[in-house]
mmCIF file of N, CA and C in Angstrom:
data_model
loop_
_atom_site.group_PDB
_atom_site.id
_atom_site.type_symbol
_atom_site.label_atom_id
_atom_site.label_comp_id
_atom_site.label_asym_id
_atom_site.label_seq_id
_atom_site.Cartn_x
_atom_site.Cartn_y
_atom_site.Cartn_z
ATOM 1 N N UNK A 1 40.766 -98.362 57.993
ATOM 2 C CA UNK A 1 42.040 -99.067 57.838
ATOM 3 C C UNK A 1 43.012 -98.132 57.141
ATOM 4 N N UNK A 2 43.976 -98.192 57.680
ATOM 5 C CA UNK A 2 45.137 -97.468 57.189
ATOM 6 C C UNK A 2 46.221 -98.464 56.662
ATOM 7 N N UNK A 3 47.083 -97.655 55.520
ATOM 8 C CA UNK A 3 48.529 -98.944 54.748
ATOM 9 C C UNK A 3 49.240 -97.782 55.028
ATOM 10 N N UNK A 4 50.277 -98.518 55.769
ATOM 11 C CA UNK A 4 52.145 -97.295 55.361
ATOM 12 C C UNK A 4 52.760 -98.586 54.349
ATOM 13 N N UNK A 5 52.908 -97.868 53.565
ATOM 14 C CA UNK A 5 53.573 -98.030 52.341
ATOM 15 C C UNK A 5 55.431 -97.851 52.518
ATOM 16 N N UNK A 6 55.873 -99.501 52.923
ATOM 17 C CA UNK A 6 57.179 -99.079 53.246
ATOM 18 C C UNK A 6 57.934 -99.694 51.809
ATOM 19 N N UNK A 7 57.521 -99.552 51.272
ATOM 20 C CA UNK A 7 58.450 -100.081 49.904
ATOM 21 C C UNK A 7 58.788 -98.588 49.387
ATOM 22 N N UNK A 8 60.176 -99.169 48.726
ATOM 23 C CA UNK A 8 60.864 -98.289 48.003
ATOM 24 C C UNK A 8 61.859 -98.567 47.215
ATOM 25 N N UNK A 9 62.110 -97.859 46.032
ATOM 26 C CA UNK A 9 62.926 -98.204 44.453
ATOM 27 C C UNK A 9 64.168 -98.471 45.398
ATOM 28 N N UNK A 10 65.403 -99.310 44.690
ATOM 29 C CA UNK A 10 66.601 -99.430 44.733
ATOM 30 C C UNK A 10 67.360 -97.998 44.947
ATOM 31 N N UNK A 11 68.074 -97.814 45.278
ATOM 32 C CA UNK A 11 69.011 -96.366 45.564
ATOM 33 C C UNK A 11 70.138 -96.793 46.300
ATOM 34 N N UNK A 12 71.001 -95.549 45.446
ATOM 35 C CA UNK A 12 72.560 -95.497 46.292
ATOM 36 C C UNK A 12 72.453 -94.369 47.346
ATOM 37 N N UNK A 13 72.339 -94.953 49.069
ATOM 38 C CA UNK A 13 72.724 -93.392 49.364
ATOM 39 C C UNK A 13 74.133 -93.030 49.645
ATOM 40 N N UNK A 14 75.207 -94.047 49.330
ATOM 41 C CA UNK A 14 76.740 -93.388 49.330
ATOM 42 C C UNK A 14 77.339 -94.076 48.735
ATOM 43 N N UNK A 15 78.511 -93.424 47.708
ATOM 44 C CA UNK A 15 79.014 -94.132 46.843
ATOM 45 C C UNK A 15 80.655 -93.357 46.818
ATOM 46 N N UNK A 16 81.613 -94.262 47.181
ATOM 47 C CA UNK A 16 82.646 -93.833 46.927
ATOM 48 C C UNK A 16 83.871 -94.725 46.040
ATOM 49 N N UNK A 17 84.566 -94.688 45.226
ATOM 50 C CA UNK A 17 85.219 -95.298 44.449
ATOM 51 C C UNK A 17 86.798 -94.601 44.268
ATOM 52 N N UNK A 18 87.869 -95.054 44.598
ATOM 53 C CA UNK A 18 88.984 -94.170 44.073
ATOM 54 C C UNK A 18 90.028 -94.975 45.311
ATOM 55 N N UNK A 19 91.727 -94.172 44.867
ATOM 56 C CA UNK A 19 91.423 -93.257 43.974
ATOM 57 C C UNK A 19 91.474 -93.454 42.236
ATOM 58 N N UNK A 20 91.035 -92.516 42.031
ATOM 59 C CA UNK A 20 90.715 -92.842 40.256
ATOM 60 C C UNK A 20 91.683 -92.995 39.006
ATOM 61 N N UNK A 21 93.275 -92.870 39.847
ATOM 62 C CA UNK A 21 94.616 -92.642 39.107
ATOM 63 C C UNK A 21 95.507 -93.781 39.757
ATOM 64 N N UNK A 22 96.412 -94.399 39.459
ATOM 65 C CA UNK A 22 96.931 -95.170 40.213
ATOM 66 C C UNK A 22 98.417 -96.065 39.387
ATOM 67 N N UNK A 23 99.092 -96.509 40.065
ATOM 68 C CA UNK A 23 100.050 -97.038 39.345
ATOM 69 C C UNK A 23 100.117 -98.721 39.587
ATOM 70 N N UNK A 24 100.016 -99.580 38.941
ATOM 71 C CA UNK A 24 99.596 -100.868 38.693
ATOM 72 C C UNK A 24 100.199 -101.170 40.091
ATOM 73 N N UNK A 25 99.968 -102.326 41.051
ATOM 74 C CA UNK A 25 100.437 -102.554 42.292
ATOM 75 C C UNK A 25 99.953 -101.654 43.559
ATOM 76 N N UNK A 26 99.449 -100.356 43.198
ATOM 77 C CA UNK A 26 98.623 -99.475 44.168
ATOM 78 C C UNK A 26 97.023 -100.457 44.427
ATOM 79 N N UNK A 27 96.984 -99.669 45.305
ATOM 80 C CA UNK A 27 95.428 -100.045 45.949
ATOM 81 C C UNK A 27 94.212 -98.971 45.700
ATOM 82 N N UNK A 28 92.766 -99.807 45.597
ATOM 83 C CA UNK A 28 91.644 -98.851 45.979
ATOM 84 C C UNK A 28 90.816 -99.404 46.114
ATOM 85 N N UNK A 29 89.765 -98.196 46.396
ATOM 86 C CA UNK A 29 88.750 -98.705 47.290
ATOM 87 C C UNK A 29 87.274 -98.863 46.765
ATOM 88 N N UNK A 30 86.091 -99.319 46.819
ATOM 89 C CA UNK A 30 84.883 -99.266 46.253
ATOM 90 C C UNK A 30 84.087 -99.534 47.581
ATOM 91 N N UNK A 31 83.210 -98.674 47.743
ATOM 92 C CA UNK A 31 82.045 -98.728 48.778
ATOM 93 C C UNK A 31 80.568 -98.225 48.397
ATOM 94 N N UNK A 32 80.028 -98.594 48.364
ATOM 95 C CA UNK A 32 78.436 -98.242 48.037
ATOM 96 C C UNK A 32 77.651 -98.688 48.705
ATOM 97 N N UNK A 33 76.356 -98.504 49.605
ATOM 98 C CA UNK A 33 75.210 -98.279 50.213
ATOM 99 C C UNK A 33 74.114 -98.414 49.225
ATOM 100 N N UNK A 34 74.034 -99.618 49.261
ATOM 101 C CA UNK A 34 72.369 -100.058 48.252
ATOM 102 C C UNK A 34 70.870 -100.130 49.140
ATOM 103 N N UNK A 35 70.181 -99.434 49.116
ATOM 104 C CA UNK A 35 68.778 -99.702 49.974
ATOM 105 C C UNK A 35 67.502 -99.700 48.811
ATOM 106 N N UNK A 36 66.614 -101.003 49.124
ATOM 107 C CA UNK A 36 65.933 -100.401 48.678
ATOM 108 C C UNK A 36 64.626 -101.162 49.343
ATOM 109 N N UNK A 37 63.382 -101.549 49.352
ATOM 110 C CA UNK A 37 62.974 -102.579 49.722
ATOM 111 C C UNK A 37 61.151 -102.795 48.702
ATOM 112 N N UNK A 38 61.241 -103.675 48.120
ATOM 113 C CA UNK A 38 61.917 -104.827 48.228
ATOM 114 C C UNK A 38 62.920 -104.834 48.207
ATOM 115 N N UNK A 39 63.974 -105.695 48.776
ATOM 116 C CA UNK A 39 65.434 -106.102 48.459
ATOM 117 C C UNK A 39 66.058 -106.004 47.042
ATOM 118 N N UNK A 40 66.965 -105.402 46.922
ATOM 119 C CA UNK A 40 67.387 -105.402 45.810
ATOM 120 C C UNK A 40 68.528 -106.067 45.045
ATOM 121 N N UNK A 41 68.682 -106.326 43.801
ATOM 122 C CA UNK A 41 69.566 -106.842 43.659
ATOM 123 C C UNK A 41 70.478 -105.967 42.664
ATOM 124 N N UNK A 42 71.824 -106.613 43.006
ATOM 125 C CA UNK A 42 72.848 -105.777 42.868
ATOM 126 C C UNK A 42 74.476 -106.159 43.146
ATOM 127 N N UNK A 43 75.290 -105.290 42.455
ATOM 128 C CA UNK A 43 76.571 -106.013 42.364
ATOM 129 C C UNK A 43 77.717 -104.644 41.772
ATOM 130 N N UNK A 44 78.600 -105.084 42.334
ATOM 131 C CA UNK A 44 79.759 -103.902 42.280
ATOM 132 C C UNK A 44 81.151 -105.009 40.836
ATOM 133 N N UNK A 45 80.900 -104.346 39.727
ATOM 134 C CA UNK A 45 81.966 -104.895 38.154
ATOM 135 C C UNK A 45 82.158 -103.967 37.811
ATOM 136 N N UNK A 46 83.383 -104.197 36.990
ATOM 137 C CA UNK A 46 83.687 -103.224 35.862
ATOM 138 C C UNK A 46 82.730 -103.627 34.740
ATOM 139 N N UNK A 47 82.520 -102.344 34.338
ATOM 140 C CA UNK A 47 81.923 -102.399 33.011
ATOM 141 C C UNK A 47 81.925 -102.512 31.959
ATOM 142 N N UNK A 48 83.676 -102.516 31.910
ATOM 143 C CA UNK A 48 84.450 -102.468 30.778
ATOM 144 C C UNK A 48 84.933 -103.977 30.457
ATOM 145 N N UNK A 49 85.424 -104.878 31.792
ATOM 146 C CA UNK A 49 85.929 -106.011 31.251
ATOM 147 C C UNK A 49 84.770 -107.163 31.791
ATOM 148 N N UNK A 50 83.416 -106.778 32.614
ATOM 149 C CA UNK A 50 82.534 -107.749 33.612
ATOM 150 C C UNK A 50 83.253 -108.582 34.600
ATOM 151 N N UNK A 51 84.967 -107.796 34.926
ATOM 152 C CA UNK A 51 84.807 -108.540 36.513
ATOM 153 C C UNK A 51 84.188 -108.350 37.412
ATOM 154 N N UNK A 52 83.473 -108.875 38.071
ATOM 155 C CA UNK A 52 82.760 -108.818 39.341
ATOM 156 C C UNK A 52 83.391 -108.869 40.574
ATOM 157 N N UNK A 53 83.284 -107.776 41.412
ATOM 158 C CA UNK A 53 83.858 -107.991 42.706
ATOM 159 C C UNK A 53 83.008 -108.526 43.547
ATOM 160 N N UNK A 54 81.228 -108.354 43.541
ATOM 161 C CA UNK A 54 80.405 -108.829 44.617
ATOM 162 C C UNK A 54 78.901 -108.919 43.973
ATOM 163 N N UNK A 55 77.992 -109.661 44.166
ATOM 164 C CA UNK A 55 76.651 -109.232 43.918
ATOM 165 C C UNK A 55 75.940 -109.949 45.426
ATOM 166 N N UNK A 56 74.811 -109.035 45.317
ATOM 167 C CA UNK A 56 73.877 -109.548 46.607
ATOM 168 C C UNK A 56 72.625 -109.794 46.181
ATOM 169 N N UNK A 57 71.703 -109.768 46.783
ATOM 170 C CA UNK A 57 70.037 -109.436 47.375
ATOM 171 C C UNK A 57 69.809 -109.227 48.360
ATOM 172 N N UNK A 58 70.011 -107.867 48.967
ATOM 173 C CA UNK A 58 69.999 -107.485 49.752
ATOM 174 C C UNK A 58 70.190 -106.116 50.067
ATOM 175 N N UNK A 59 69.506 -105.156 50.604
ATOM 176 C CA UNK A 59 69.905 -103.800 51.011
ATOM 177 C C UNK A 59 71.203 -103.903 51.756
ATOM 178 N N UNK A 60 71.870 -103.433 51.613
ATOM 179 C CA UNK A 60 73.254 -102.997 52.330
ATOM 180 C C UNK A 60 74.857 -101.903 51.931
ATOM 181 N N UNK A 61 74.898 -102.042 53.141
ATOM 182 C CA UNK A 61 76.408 -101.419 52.998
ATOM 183 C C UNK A 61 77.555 -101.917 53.008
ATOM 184 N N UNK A 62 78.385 -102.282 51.555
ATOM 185 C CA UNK A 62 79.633 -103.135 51.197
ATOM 186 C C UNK A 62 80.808 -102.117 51.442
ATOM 187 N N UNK A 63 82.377 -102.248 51.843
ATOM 188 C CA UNK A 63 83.191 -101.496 51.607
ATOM 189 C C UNK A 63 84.237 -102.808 51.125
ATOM 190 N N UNK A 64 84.961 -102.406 49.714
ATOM 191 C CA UNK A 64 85.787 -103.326 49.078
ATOM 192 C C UNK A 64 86.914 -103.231 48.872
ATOM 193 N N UNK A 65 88.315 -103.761 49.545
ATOM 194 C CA UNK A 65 89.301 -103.604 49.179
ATOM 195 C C UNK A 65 90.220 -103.273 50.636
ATOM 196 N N UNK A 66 91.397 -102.719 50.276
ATOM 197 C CA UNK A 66 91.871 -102.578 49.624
ATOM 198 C C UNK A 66 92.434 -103.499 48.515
ATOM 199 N N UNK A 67 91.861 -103.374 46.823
ATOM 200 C CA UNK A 67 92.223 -104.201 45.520
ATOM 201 C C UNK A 67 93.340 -103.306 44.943
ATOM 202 N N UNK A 68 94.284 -104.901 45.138
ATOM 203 C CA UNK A 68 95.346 -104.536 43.989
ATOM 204 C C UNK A 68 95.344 -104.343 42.707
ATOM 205 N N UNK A 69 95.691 -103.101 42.103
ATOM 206 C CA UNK A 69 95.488 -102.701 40.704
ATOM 207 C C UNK A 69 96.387 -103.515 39.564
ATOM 208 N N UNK A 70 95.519 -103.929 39.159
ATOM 209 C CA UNK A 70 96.510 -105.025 37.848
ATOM 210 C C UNK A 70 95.737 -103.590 36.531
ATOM 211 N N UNK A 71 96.650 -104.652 35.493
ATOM 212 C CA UNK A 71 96.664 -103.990 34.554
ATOM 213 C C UNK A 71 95.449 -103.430 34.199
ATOM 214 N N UNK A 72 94.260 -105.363 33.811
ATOM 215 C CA UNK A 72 93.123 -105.975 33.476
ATOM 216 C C UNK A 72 92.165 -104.983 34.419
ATOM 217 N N UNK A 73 92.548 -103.799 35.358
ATOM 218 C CA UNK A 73 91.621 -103.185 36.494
ATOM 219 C C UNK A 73 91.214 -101.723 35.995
ATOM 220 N N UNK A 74 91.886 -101.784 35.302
ATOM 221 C CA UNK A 74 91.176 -99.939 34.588
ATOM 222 C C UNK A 74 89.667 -100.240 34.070
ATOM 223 N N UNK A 75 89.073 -99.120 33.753
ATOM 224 C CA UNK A 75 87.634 -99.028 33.543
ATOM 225 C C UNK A 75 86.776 -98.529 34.029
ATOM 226 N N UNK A 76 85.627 -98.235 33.974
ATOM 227 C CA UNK A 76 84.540 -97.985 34.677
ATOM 228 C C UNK A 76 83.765 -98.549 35.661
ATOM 229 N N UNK A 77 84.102 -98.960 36.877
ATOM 230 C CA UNK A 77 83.677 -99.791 37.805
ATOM 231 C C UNK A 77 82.803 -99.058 38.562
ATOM 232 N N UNK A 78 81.251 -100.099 38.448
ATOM 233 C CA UNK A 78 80.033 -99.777 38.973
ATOM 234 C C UNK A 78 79.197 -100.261 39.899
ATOM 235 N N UNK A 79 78.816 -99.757 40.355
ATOM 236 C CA UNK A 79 77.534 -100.243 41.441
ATOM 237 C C UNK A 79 76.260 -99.989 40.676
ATOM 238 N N UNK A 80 75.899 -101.224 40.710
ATOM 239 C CA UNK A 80 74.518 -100.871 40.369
ATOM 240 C C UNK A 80 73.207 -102.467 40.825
ATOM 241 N N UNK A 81 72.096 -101.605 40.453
ATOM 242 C CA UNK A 81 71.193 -102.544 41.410
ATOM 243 C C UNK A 81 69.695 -102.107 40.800
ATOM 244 N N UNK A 82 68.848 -102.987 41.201
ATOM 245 C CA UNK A 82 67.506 -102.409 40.942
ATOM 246 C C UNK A 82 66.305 -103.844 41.786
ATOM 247 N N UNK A 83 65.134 -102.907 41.466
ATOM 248 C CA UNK A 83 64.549 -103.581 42.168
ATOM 249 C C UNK A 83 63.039 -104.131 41.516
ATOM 250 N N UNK A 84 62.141 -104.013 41.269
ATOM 251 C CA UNK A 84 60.727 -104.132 41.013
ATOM 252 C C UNK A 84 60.071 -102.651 40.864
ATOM 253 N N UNK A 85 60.645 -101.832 41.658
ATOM 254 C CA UNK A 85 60.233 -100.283 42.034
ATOM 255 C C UNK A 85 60.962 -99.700 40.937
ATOM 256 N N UNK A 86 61.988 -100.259 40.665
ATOM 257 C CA UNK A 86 62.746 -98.980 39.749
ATOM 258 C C UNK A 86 61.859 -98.982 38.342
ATOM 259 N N UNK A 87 61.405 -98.284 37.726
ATOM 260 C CA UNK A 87 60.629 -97.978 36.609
ATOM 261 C C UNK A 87 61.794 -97.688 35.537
ATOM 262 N N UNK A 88 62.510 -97.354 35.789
ATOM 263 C CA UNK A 88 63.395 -96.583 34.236
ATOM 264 C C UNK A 88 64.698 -97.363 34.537
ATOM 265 N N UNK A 89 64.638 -98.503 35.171
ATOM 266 C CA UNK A 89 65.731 -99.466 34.986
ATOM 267 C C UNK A 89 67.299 -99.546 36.597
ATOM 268 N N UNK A 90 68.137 -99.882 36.358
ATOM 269 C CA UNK A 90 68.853 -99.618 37.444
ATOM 270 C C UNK A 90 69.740 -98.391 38.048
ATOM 271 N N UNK A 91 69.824 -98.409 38.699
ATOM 272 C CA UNK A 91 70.459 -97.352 39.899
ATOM 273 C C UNK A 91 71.952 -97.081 39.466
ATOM 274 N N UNK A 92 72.943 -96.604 39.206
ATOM 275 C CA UNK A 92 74.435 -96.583 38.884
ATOM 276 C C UNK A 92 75.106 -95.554 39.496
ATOM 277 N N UNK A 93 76.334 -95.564 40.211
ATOM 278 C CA UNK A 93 77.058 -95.146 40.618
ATOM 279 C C UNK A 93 78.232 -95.346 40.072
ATOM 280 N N UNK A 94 79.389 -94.593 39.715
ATOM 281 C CA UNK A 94 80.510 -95.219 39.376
ATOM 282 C C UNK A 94 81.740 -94.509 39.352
ATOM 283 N N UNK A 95 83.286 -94.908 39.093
ATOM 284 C CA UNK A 95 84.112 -94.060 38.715
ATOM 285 C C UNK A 95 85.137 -95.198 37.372
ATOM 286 N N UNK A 96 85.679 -93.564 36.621
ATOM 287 C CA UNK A 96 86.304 -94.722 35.747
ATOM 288 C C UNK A 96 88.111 -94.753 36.526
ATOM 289 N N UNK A 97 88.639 -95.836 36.378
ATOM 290 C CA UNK A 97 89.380 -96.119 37.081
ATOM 291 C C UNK A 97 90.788 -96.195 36.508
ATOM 292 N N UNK A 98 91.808 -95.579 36.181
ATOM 293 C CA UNK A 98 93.225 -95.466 35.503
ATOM 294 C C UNK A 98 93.965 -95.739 35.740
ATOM 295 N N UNK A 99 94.679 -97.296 35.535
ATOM 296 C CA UNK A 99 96.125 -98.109 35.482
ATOM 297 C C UNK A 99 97.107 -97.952 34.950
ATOM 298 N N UNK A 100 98.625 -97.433 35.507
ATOM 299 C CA UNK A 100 99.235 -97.013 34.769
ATOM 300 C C UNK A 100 100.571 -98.222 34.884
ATOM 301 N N UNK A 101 100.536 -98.612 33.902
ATOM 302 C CA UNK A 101 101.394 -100.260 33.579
ATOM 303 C C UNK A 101 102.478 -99.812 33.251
ATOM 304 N N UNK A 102 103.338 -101.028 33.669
ATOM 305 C CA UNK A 102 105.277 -100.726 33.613
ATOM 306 C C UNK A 102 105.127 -101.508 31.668
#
């Protein structure tokens, strides 16, 4: 008897965020590629204030926006996720994000 072993930790394989400068009323974008299986769970917030733009369970590929930049939108906005597999905790991707208010 043979096992293929199709499980695997949470992972980003693409992560794009930006752009990373912006003037309040501009737009951007957040996309990340979560795989992992088991399914993972996971969710694209800032880190700085915990808005949440999305969470799943599920491997997939999200693209978000175009989001209008308010003030409340600067920060470090992340993807992150994990699974049962991940041993040293969750997966993170991110960019920090700069609002420039009238």
């Amino acid at each position: 008897i043979s096992f293929v072993d199709n499980t695997d930790p949470a992972e980003i394989d693409e992560f794009y965020g930006g752009p990373d400068t912006l003037l309040e009323n501009q737009t951007f974008m957040i996309s990340c590629n979560m795989q992992g299986n088991p399914d993972p769970d996971w969710q694209i917030y800032n880190e700085d204030t915990g808005e949440s733009l999305m969470r799943a369970h599920a491997a997939a590929s999200v693209t978000i926006g175009p989001n209008k930049a308010r003030c409340e939108s600067a920060g470090f906005w992340a993807c992150t996720g994990i699974n049962n597999l991940n041993k040293h905790g969750n997966v993170t991707r991110g960019f920090n994000l700069t609002v420039y208010c009238k």
